[in-house]
Coordinates of N, CA and C in Angstrom, one line a residue:
M1 N 52.8 -105.8 -8.7 CA 51.6 -105.7 -7.9 C 52.0 -105.7 -6.4
K2 N 51.5 -104.8 -5.6 CA 51.9 -104.7 -4.2 C 51.1 -105.8 -3.5
R3 N 51.8 -106.3 -2.5 CA 51.1 -107.3 -1.6 C 50.4 -106.5 -0.5
F4 N 49.4 -107.2 0.0 CA 48.6 -106.6 1.1 C 49.4 -106.1 2.3
D5 N 50.5 -106.9 2.6 CA 51.4 -106.5 3.7 C 52.1 -105.2 3.4
D6 N 52.5 -105.0 2.2 CA 53.2 -103.8 1.8 C 52.2 -102.6 1.9
I7 N 51.0 -102.7 1.5 CA 50.0 -101.6 1.6 C 49.7 -101.3 3.1
L8 N 49.6 -102.4 3.9 CA 49.3 -102.2 5.3 C 50.4 -101.5 6.0
N9 N 51.6 -101.9 5.7 CA 52.8 -101.3 6.3 C 53.0 -99.9 5.9
A10 N 52.7 -99.5 4.7 CA 52.8 -98.2 4.2 C 51.8 -97.2 4.9
A11 N 50.7 -97.7 5.3 CA 49.7 -96.9 6.0 C 49.8 -97.0 7.5
S12 N 50.8 -97.8 8.0 CA 51.0 -98.0 9.4 C 51.4 -96.7 10.1
P13 N 50.9 -96.5 11.3 CA 51.4 -95.3 12.1 C 52.8 -95.4 12.4
R14 N 53.4 -96.6 12.4 CA 54.9 -96.8 12.7 C 55.7 -96.1 11.6
R15 N 55.2 -95.9 10.5 CA 55.9 -95.3 9.4 C 56.1 -93.8 9.7
A16 N 55.3 -93.2 10.5 CA 55.4 -91.8 10.8 C 56.3 -91.6 12.1
S17 N 56.9 -92.7 12.5 CA 57.8 -92.7 13.6 C 57.2 -92.1 14.9
G18 N 55.9 -92.5 15.1 CA 55.2 -92.1 16.3 C 54.6 -90.7 16.3
F19 N 54.8 -90.0 15.2 CA 54.2 -88.7 15.1 C 53.1 -88.7 14.1
I20 N 52.1 -87.8 14.3 CA 51.1 -87.6 13.3 C 51.6 -86.7 12.2
D21 N 51.5 -87.1 10.9 CA 52.0 -86.3 9.9 C 51.0 -85.1 9.6
G22 N 51.4 -84.1 8.8 CA 50.7 -82.9 8.6 C 49.3 -83.1 8.1
S23 N 49.1 -84.0 7.1 CA 47.7 -84.2 6.6 C 46.8 -84.8 7.6
M24 N 47.3 -85.7 8.4 CA 46.5 -86.3 9.5 C 46.1 -85.3 10.5
A25 N 47.0 -84.4 10.9 CA 46.7 -83.3 11.8 C 45.7 -82.4 11.3
V26 N 45.7 -82.1 10.0 CA 44.7 -81.2 9.4 C 43.4 -81.9 9.4
A27 N 43.4 -83.2 9.1 CA 42.1 -83.9 9.1 C 41.5 -84.0 10.5
I28 N 42.3 -84.2 11.5 CA 41.8 -84.3 12.9 C 41.3 -82.9 13.3
F29 N 42.0 -81.9 13.0 CA 41.6 -80.5 13.3 C 40.2 -80.2 12.6
A30 N 40.1 -80.6 11.4 CA 38.8 -80.3 10.6 C 37.7 -81.1 11.3
V31 N 37.9 -82.3 11.7 CA 36.8 -83.1 12.3 C 36.4 -82.4 13.6
L32 N 37.4 -82.0 14.4 CA 37.1 -81.4 15.7 C 36.4 -80.0 15.5
L33 N 36.8 -79.3 14.5 CA 36.1 -78.0 14.2 C 34.7 -78.2 13.8
V34 N 34.4 -79.2 13.0 CA 33.0 -79.5 12.6 C 32.2 -79.9 13.8
V35 N 32.7 -80.8 14.6 CA 32.0 -81.2 15.8 C 31.7 -80.0 16.7
F36 N 32.7 -79.1 16.9 CA 32.5 -77.9 17.7 C 31.4 -77.0 17.1
L37 N 31.4 -76.8 15.8 CA 30.4 -76.0 15.2 C 29.0 -76.5 15.3
V38 N 28.9 -77.8 15.1 CA 27.6 -78.5 15.2 C 27.0 -78.4 16.6
V39 N 27.9 -78.7 17.6 CA 27.4 -78.6 19.0 C 27.1 -77.2 19.4
S40 N 27.9 -76.2 19.0 CA 27.6 -74.8 19.4 C 26.3 -74.3 18.7
T41 N 26.1 -74.8 17.5 CA 24.9 -74.4 16.8 C 23.6 -75.0 17.5
L42 N 23.7 -76.3 17.8 CA 22.6 -76.9 18.5 C 22.4 -76.3 19.9
Y43 N 23.4 -75.9 20.6 CA 23.3 -75.2 21.8 C 22.6 -73.9 21.7
G44 N 23.0 -73.2 20.6 CA 22.4 -71.9 20.3 C 20.9 -72.0 20.0
Y45 N 20.5 -73.1 19.5 CA 19.0 -73.3 19.2 C 18.3 -73.9 20.4
G46 N 19.0 -74.1 21.5 CA 18.3 -74.6 22.7 C 18.1 -76.1 22.8
V47 N 18.8 -76.8 21.9 CA 18.7 -78.3 21.9 C 19.1 -78.8 23.2
F48 N 20.2 -78.3 23.8 CA 20.7 -78.8 25.0 C 20.2 -78.1 26.3
D49 N 19.3 -77.2 26.2 CA 18.7 -76.5 27.3 C 17.8 -77.5 28.1
D50 N 17.6 -77.2 29.4 CA 16.7 -78.1 30.1 C 15.2 -78.0 29.6
E51 N 14.8 -76.7 29.3 CA 13.5 -76.5 28.8 C 13.4 -76.6 27.3
E52 N 12.4 -77.3 26.8 CA 12.3 -77.4 25.3 C 11.7 -76.0 24.9
Q53 N 12.4 -75.4 23.9 CA 12.0 -74.1 23.5 C 11.1 -74.3 22.2
K54 N 9.9 -73.8 22.3 CA 9.0 -73.9 21.2 C 8.6 -72.5 20.8
K55 N 8.8 -72.1 19.5 CA 8.3 -70.9 19.0 C 6.9 -71.0 18.5
V56 N 6.1 -70.0 18.9 CA 4.7 -70.1 18.5 C 4.6 -69.7 17.0
S57 N 3.8 -70.4 16.3 CA 3.5 -70.2 14.9 C 2.5 -69.0 14.8
Y58 N 2.5 -68.2 13.8 CA 1.6 -67.2 13.6 C 0.1 -67.8 13.5
F59 N 0.0 -68.9 12.9 CA -1.3 -69.5 12.7 C -1.9 -70.1 14.0
D60 N -1.0 -70.3 15.0 CA -1.5 -70.8 16.3 C -1.6 -69.7 17.4
L61 N -1.3 -68.5 17.0 CA -1.2 -67.4 17.9 C -2.6 -67.0 18.4
D62 N -2.7 -66.8 19.7 CA -3.9 -66.3 20.4 C -3.7 -64.8 20.4
K63 N -4.3 -64.1 19.5 CA -4.1 -62.6 19.4 C -4.7 -61.9 20.6
S64 N -5.6 -62.5 21.3 CA -6.1 -61.8 22.5 C -5.1 -61.6 23.6
T65 N -4.0 -62.3 23.5 CA -2.9 -62.2 24.5 C -1.9 -61.0 24.1
L66 N -2.1 -60.4 23.0 CA -1.2 -59.3 22.5 C -1.8 -57.9 22.9
A67 N -0.8 -57.0 23.1 CA -1.2 -55.6 23.5 C -0.8 -54.7 22.3
R68 N -1.5 -53.7 22.1 CA -1.2 -52.8 21.0 C -0.1 -51.8 21.5
W69 N 0.9 -51.7 20.7 CA 2.0 -50.8 20.9 C 2.1 -49.7 19.8
D70 N 2.5 -48.5 20.2 CA 2.7 -47.4 19.2 C 4.1 -47.5 18.7
A71 N 4.3 -47.5 17.4 CA 5.6 -47.6 16.8 C 5.9 -46.5 15.8
Q72 N 7.1 -46.1 15.8 CA 7.6 -45.1 14.8 C 8.6 -45.9 13.9
M73 N 8.4 -45.9 12.6 CA 9.3 -46.5 11.7 C 10.0 -45.4 10.8
S74 N 11.3 -45.4 10.9 CA 12.1 -44.4 10.1 C 12.9 -45.2 9.1
C75 N 12.7 -44.8 7.8 CA 13.3 -45.5 6.7 C 14.2 -44.6 5.9
G76 N 15.3 -45.0 5.5 CA 16.3 -44.3 4.7 C 15.8 -44.2 3.2
P77 N 16.5 -43.5 2.4 CA 16.2 -43.3 1.0 C 16.3 -44.6 0.2
A78 N 15.6 -44.7 -0.9 CA 15.8 -45.8 -1.9 C 15.8 -45.2 -3.3
G79 N 17.0 -45.3 -3.9 CA 17.1 -44.7 -5.2 C 16.9 -43.2 -5.1
T80 N 15.9 -42.7 -5.9 CA 15.6 -41.3 -5.9 C 14.4 -41.0 -4.9
S81 N 13.9 -42.0 -4.3 CA 12.8 -41.8 -3.3 C 13.5 -41.4 -1.9
P82 N 12.9 -40.3 -1.3 CA 13.5 -39.8 -0.1 C 13.2 -40.7 1.1
E83 N 13.9 -40.4 2.2 CA 13.6 -41.1 3.5 C 12.3 -40.7 3.9
F84 N 11.7 -41.5 4.9 CA 10.4 -41.1 5.4 C 10.3 -41.7 6.9
E85 N 9.3 -41.2 7.6 CA 8.9 -41.7 8.9 C 7.4 -41.8 9.0
V86 N 7.0 -43.0 9.5 CA 5.5 -43.2 9.7 C 5.2 -43.9 11.0
S87 N 4.0 -43.7 11.5 CA 3.5 -44.4 12.7 C 2.9 -45.7 12.3
R88 N 3.0 -46.7 13.1 CA 2.4 -48.0 12.9 C 1.9 -48.5 14.3
S89 N 0.9 -49.4 14.2 CA 0.5 -50.1 15.4 C 1.1 -51.5 15.4
L90 N 1.9 -51.9 16.4 CA 2.4 -53.2 16.5 C 1.6 -54.0 17.6
W91 N 1.5 -55.3 17.5 CA 0.9 -56.1 18.5 C 2.0 -56.9 19.1
V92 N 2.2 -56.7 20.4 CA 3.3 -57.3 21.1 C 2.8 -58.2 22.3
G93 N 3.4 -59.4 22.4 CA 3.1 -60.3 23.4 C 4.4 -60.6 24.2
E94 N 4.3 -61.6 25.1 CA 5.5 -62.0 25.9 C 6.7 -62.4 25.0
D95 N 6.3 -63.2 23.9 CA 7.4 -63.7 23.0 C 7.2 -63.5 21.5
V96 N 6.2 -62.6 21.2 CA 6.0 -62.3 19.7 C 5.8 -60.8 19.5
V97 N 6.0 -60.4 18.2 CA 5.7 -59.1 17.8 C 5.0 -59.3 16.4
L98 N 4.0 -58.4 16.1 CA 3.2 -58.6 14.9 C 2.7 -57.3 14.3
L99 N 2.7 -57.2 13.0 CA 2.1 -56.1 12.3 C 1.3 -56.6 11.2
E100 N 0.0 -56.1 11.2 CA -0.9 -56.5 10.1 C -1.6 -55.3 9.6
R101 N -1.4 -55.0 8.3 CA -2.0 -53.9 7.6 C -2.6 -54.2 6.3
G102 N -3.6 -53.5 5.9 CA -4.2 -53.7 4.6 C -4.8 -55.0 4.4
S103 N -4.6 -55.6 3.2 CA -5.2 -56.9 2.8 C -4.3 -58.1 3.2
Y104 N -3.9 -58.1 4.4 CA -2.9 -59.2 4.8 C -3.6 -60.5 4.8
K105 N -5.0 -60.6 5.1 CA -5.7 -61.9 5.0 C -5.7 -62.4 3.6
R106 N -5.9 -61.5 2.6 CA -5.9 -61.9 1.2 C -4.4 -62.4 0.8
F107 N -3.4 -61.8 1.4 CA -2.0 -62.2 1.2 C -1.9 -63.7 1.5
F108 N -2.5 -64.1 2.7 CA -2.4 -65.5 3.1 C -3.2 -66.4 2.1
E109 N -4.3 -65.9 1.7 CA -5.1 -66.7 0.7 C -4.4 -66.9 -0.6
E110 N -3.8 -65.9 -1.1 CA -3.1 -65.9 -2.4 C -1.8 -66.6 -2.4
T111 N -1.2 -66.8 -1.2 CA 0.2 -67.3 -1.1 C 0.3 -68.7 -0.4
D112 N -0.9 -69.4 -0.3 CA -0.9 -70.6 0.4 C -0.3 -70.5 1.8
N113 N -0.8 -69.5 2.6 CA -0.3 -69.2 3.9 C 1.1 -68.8 4.0
A114 N 1.5 -68.0 3.0 CA 2.9 -67.4 2.9 C 3.9 -68.5 2.6
I115 N 3.5 -69.5 1.9 CA 4.5 -70.5 1.5 C 5.0 -70.2 0.1
E116 N 4.1 -69.8 -0.8 CA 4.5 -69.5 -2.2 C 4.3 -68.0 -2.5
I117 N 5.4 -67.3 -2.3 CA 5.4 -65.9 -2.5 C 5.6 -65.5 -3.9
P118 N 4.6 -64.8 -4.6 CA 4.8 -64.4 -5.9 C 5.6 -63.1 -6.0
G119 N 6.1 -62.7 -7.2 CA 6.8 -61.5 -7.3 C 5.9 -60.2 -7.2
E120 N 4.6 -60.4 -7.6 CA 3.7 -59.3 -7.6 C 2.3 -59.8 -7.0
L121 N 1.6 -58.9 -6.4 CA 0.2 -59.1 -6.0 C -0.5 -57.8 -6.2
P122 N -1.8 -57.8 -6.7 CA -2.5 -56.6 -7.1 C -3.3 -55.9 -6.0
F123 N -2.8 -56.0 -4.8 CA -3.5 -55.4 -3.6 C -2.4 -55.0 -2.6
R124 N -2.8 -54.0 -1.8 CA -1.8 -53.5 -0.8 C -2.0 -54.2 0.6
F125 N -0.8 -54.6 1.1 CA -0.8 -55.3 2.4 C 0.6 -55.1 3.0
E126 N 0.6 -55.4 4.3 CA 1.9 -55.5 5.0 C 1.7 -56.4 6.2
W127 N 2.6 -57.4 6.3 CA 2.5 -58.4 7.4 C 3.9 -58.7 7.9
W128 N 4.2 -58.5 9.2 CA 5.4 -58.9 9.8 C 5.1 -59.8 11.0
F129 N 6.0 -60.7 11.3 CA 5.8 -61.5 12.5 C 7.2 -61.9 13.0
G130 N 7.3 -61.8 14.3 CA 8.6 -62.1 14.9 C 8.6 -62.7 16.2
H131 N 9.7 -63.3 16.6 CA 9.8 -63.9 18.0 C 10.7 -63.1 18.8
I132 N 10.4 -63.1 20.1 CA 11.2 -62.4 21.1 C 11.7 -63.5 22.0
E133 N 13.0 -63.7 22.1 CA 13.6 -64.7 23.0 C 14.8 -64.2 23.7
N134 N 14.8 -64.2 25.0 CA 15.9 -63.7 25.9 C 16.2 -62.2 25.5
G135 N 15.1 -61.4 25.2 CA 15.2 -60.0 24.9 C 15.6 -59.7 23.5
M136 N 16.0 -60.8 22.7 CA 16.3 -60.5 21.3 C 15.1 -60.8 20.4
I137 N 15.0 -59.9 19.4 CA 13.9 -60.0 18.4 C 14.4 -60.3 17.0
E138 N 13.7 -61.2 16.4 CA 13.9 -61.5 14.9 C 12.5 -61.4 14.3
V139 N 12.4 -60.5 13.3 CA 11.2 -60.2 12.6 C 11.3 -60.4 11.1
S140 N 10.4 -61.0 10.5 CA 10.4 -61.2 9.0 C 9.0 -61.0 8.5
G141 N 8.8 -60.7 7.2 CA 7.5 -60.5 6.6 C 7.6 -60.1 5.2
W142 N 6.4 -59.6 4.7 CA 6.3 -59.2 3.3 C 5.4 -57.9 3.3
Y143 N 5.5 -57.2 2.2 CA 4.6 -56.0 2.0 C 4.6 -55.6 0.5
N144 N 3.7 -54.8 0.1 CA 3.8 -54.1 -1.2 C 3.0 -52.8 -1.0
E145 N 3.5 -51.8 -1.6 CA 2.8 -50.5 -1.6 C 3.5 -49.7 -2.7
G146 N 2.7 -48.8 -3.3 CA 3.2 -48.0 -4.4 C 3.2 -48.7 -5.8
N147 N 3.3 -50.0 -5.8 CA 3.2 -50.8 -7.0 C 2.9 -52.2 -6.5
D148 N 2.8 -53.1 -7.5 CA 2.4 -54.5 -7.1 C 3.5 -55.4 -6.7
V149 N 4.7 -54.9 -6.7 CA 5.9 -55.7 -6.4 C 5.9 -56.1 -4.9
V150 N 6.0 -57.4 -4.6 CA 6.0 -57.9 -3.2 C 7.5 -57.8 -2.7
K151 N 7.7 -57.2 -1.5 CA 9.0 -57.0 -1.0 C 9.1 -57.6 0.4
K152 N 10.3 -58.0 0.7 CA 10.6 -58.7 2.0 C 11.0 -57.8 3.1
V153 N 10.6 -58.2 4.3 CA 11.0 -57.4 5.5 C 11.8 -58.3 6.4
S154 N 12.9 -57.8 6.9 CA 13.8 -58.6 7.8 C 14.5 -57.6 8.8
F155 N 14.1 -57.8 10.1 CA 14.6 -56.9 11.1 C 15.1 -57.8 12.3
S156 N 16.0 -57.2 13.0 CA 16.4 -57.8 14.3 C 16.7 -56.7 15.3
G157 N 16.6 -57.0 16.6 CA 16.8 -56.0 17.6 C 16.6 -56.5 19.0
R158 N 16.1 -55.7 19.9 CA 16.0 -56.0 21.3 C 14.7 -55.5 21.9
R159 N 14.2 -56.2 22.9 CA 13.2 -55.8 23.8 C 13.8 -55.6 25.2
I160 N 13.7 -54.4 25.7 CA 14.1 -54.1 27.0 C 12.9 -53.5 27.8
E161 N 12.4 -54.3 28.7 CA 11.2 -53.9 29.5 C 10.1 -53.5 28.5
D162 N 9.6 -52.2 28.6 CA 8.5 -51.8 27.8 C 8.9 -51.0 26.6
Q163 N 10.0 -51.4 25.9 CA 10.5 -50.8 24.7 C 11.0 -51.9 23.8
V164 N 10.6 -51.8 22.5 CA 11.2 -52.6 21.5 C 11.9 -51.8 20.5
S165 N 13.0 -52.2 20.0 CA 13.7 -51.5 18.9 C 14.4 -52.5 18.0
F166 N 14.1 -52.4 16.7 CA 14.7 -53.3 15.8 C 15.0 -52.6 14.5
A167 N 15.9 -53.1 13.7 CA 16.3 -52.4 12.5 C 16.7 -53.5 11.5
G168 N 16.6 -53.1 10.2 CA 17.0 -54.0 9.1 C 16.5 -53.5 7.8
R169 N 16.1 -54.5 7.0 CA 15.7 -54.1 5.6 C 14.2 -54.2 5.5
R170 N 13.6 -53.3 4.9 CA 12.2 -53.3 4.4 C 12.2 -53.0 3.0
G171 N 12.2 -54.1 2.2 CA 12.4 -53.9 0.7 C 13.8 -53.3 0.5
P172 N 13.9 -52.3 -0.3 CA 15.2 -51.7 -0.7 C 15.7 -50.8 0.4
R173 N 15.0 -50.5 1.4 CA 15.3 -49.5 2.4 C 15.9 -50.1 3.7
R174 N 16.7 -49.3 4.3 CA 17.2 -49.6 5.7 C 16.3 -48.9 6.6
C175 N 15.6 -49.6 7.5 CA 14.6 -49.0 8.4 C 14.9 -49.3 9.9
E176 N 14.4 -48.5 10.7 CA 14.5 -48.7 12.2 C 13.1 -48.5 12.8
V177 N 12.7 -49.4 13.7 CA 11.4 -49.3 14.3 C 11.6 -49.3 15.8
K178 N 10.9 -48.3 16.5 CA 10.9 -48.2 17.9 C 9.5 -48.1 18.4
A179 N 9.2 -48.9 19.4 CA 7.8 -49.0 19.9 C 7.7 -49.1 21.4
T180 N 6.6 -48.5 22.0 CA 6.3 -48.6 23.4 C 4.8 -48.9 23.5
P181 N 4.4 -49.4 24.7 CA 2.9 -49.7 24.8 C 2.1 -48.5 24.5
A182 N 0.9 -48.7 23.9 CA 0.0 -47.7 23.5 C -0.6 -47.1 24.8
D183 N -0.9 -45.8 24.7 CA -1.6 -45.2 25.8 C -3.0 -45.7 25.8
E184 N -3.4 -46.4 26.9 CA -4.7 -47.1 27.0 C -5.9 -46.1 26.8
G185 N -5.7 -44.8 27.2 CA -6.8 -43.8 27.1 C -6.9 -43.2 25.7
A186 N -5.9 -43.5 24.8 CA -6.0 -42.9 23.5 C -6.9 -43.7 22.6
D187 N -7.5 -43.0 21.6 CA -8.4 -43.7 20.6 C -7.5 -44.5 19.7
E188 N -8.1 -45.7 19.3 CA -7.3 -46.5 18.4 C -7.7 -46.2 17.0

């Protein structure tokens, strides 16, 4: 049986002759890497910024502050279904972008305010909501059309002055959306 002094001496830094052995160096590097990643992630989320950044919730959104923008959505093919292009109306504010079509209110009723998303819903809807921060846009949402299967929407892009452009997935398709403020004289 080893004595306490023997165990203590074996773990002593003197045993490494003043140098850190390889496993200790790897452990120190790993700890420093984790600290760096945590701090950089928190910095990216604005934790260390002077101003507290709060993203507005869809349910707290004052829609009267939004302006209607005309959008063109171009989507690539999916399986045997061809590519397509459609016009949409987006609602854009200083820091949000929104699309509401069809029975989107029923979507919220049926999904406990988009918390419990089922695989299918027996009505047509489309709902996207996104945040604009420092010119960058992140949009997510849900839709179904053509059948009852509920599909996810996930876009990212940029806002530069009076133009927004984002791309990503809309269900099985890769899509791109470009929008500008609607002509105020045009009929809605």
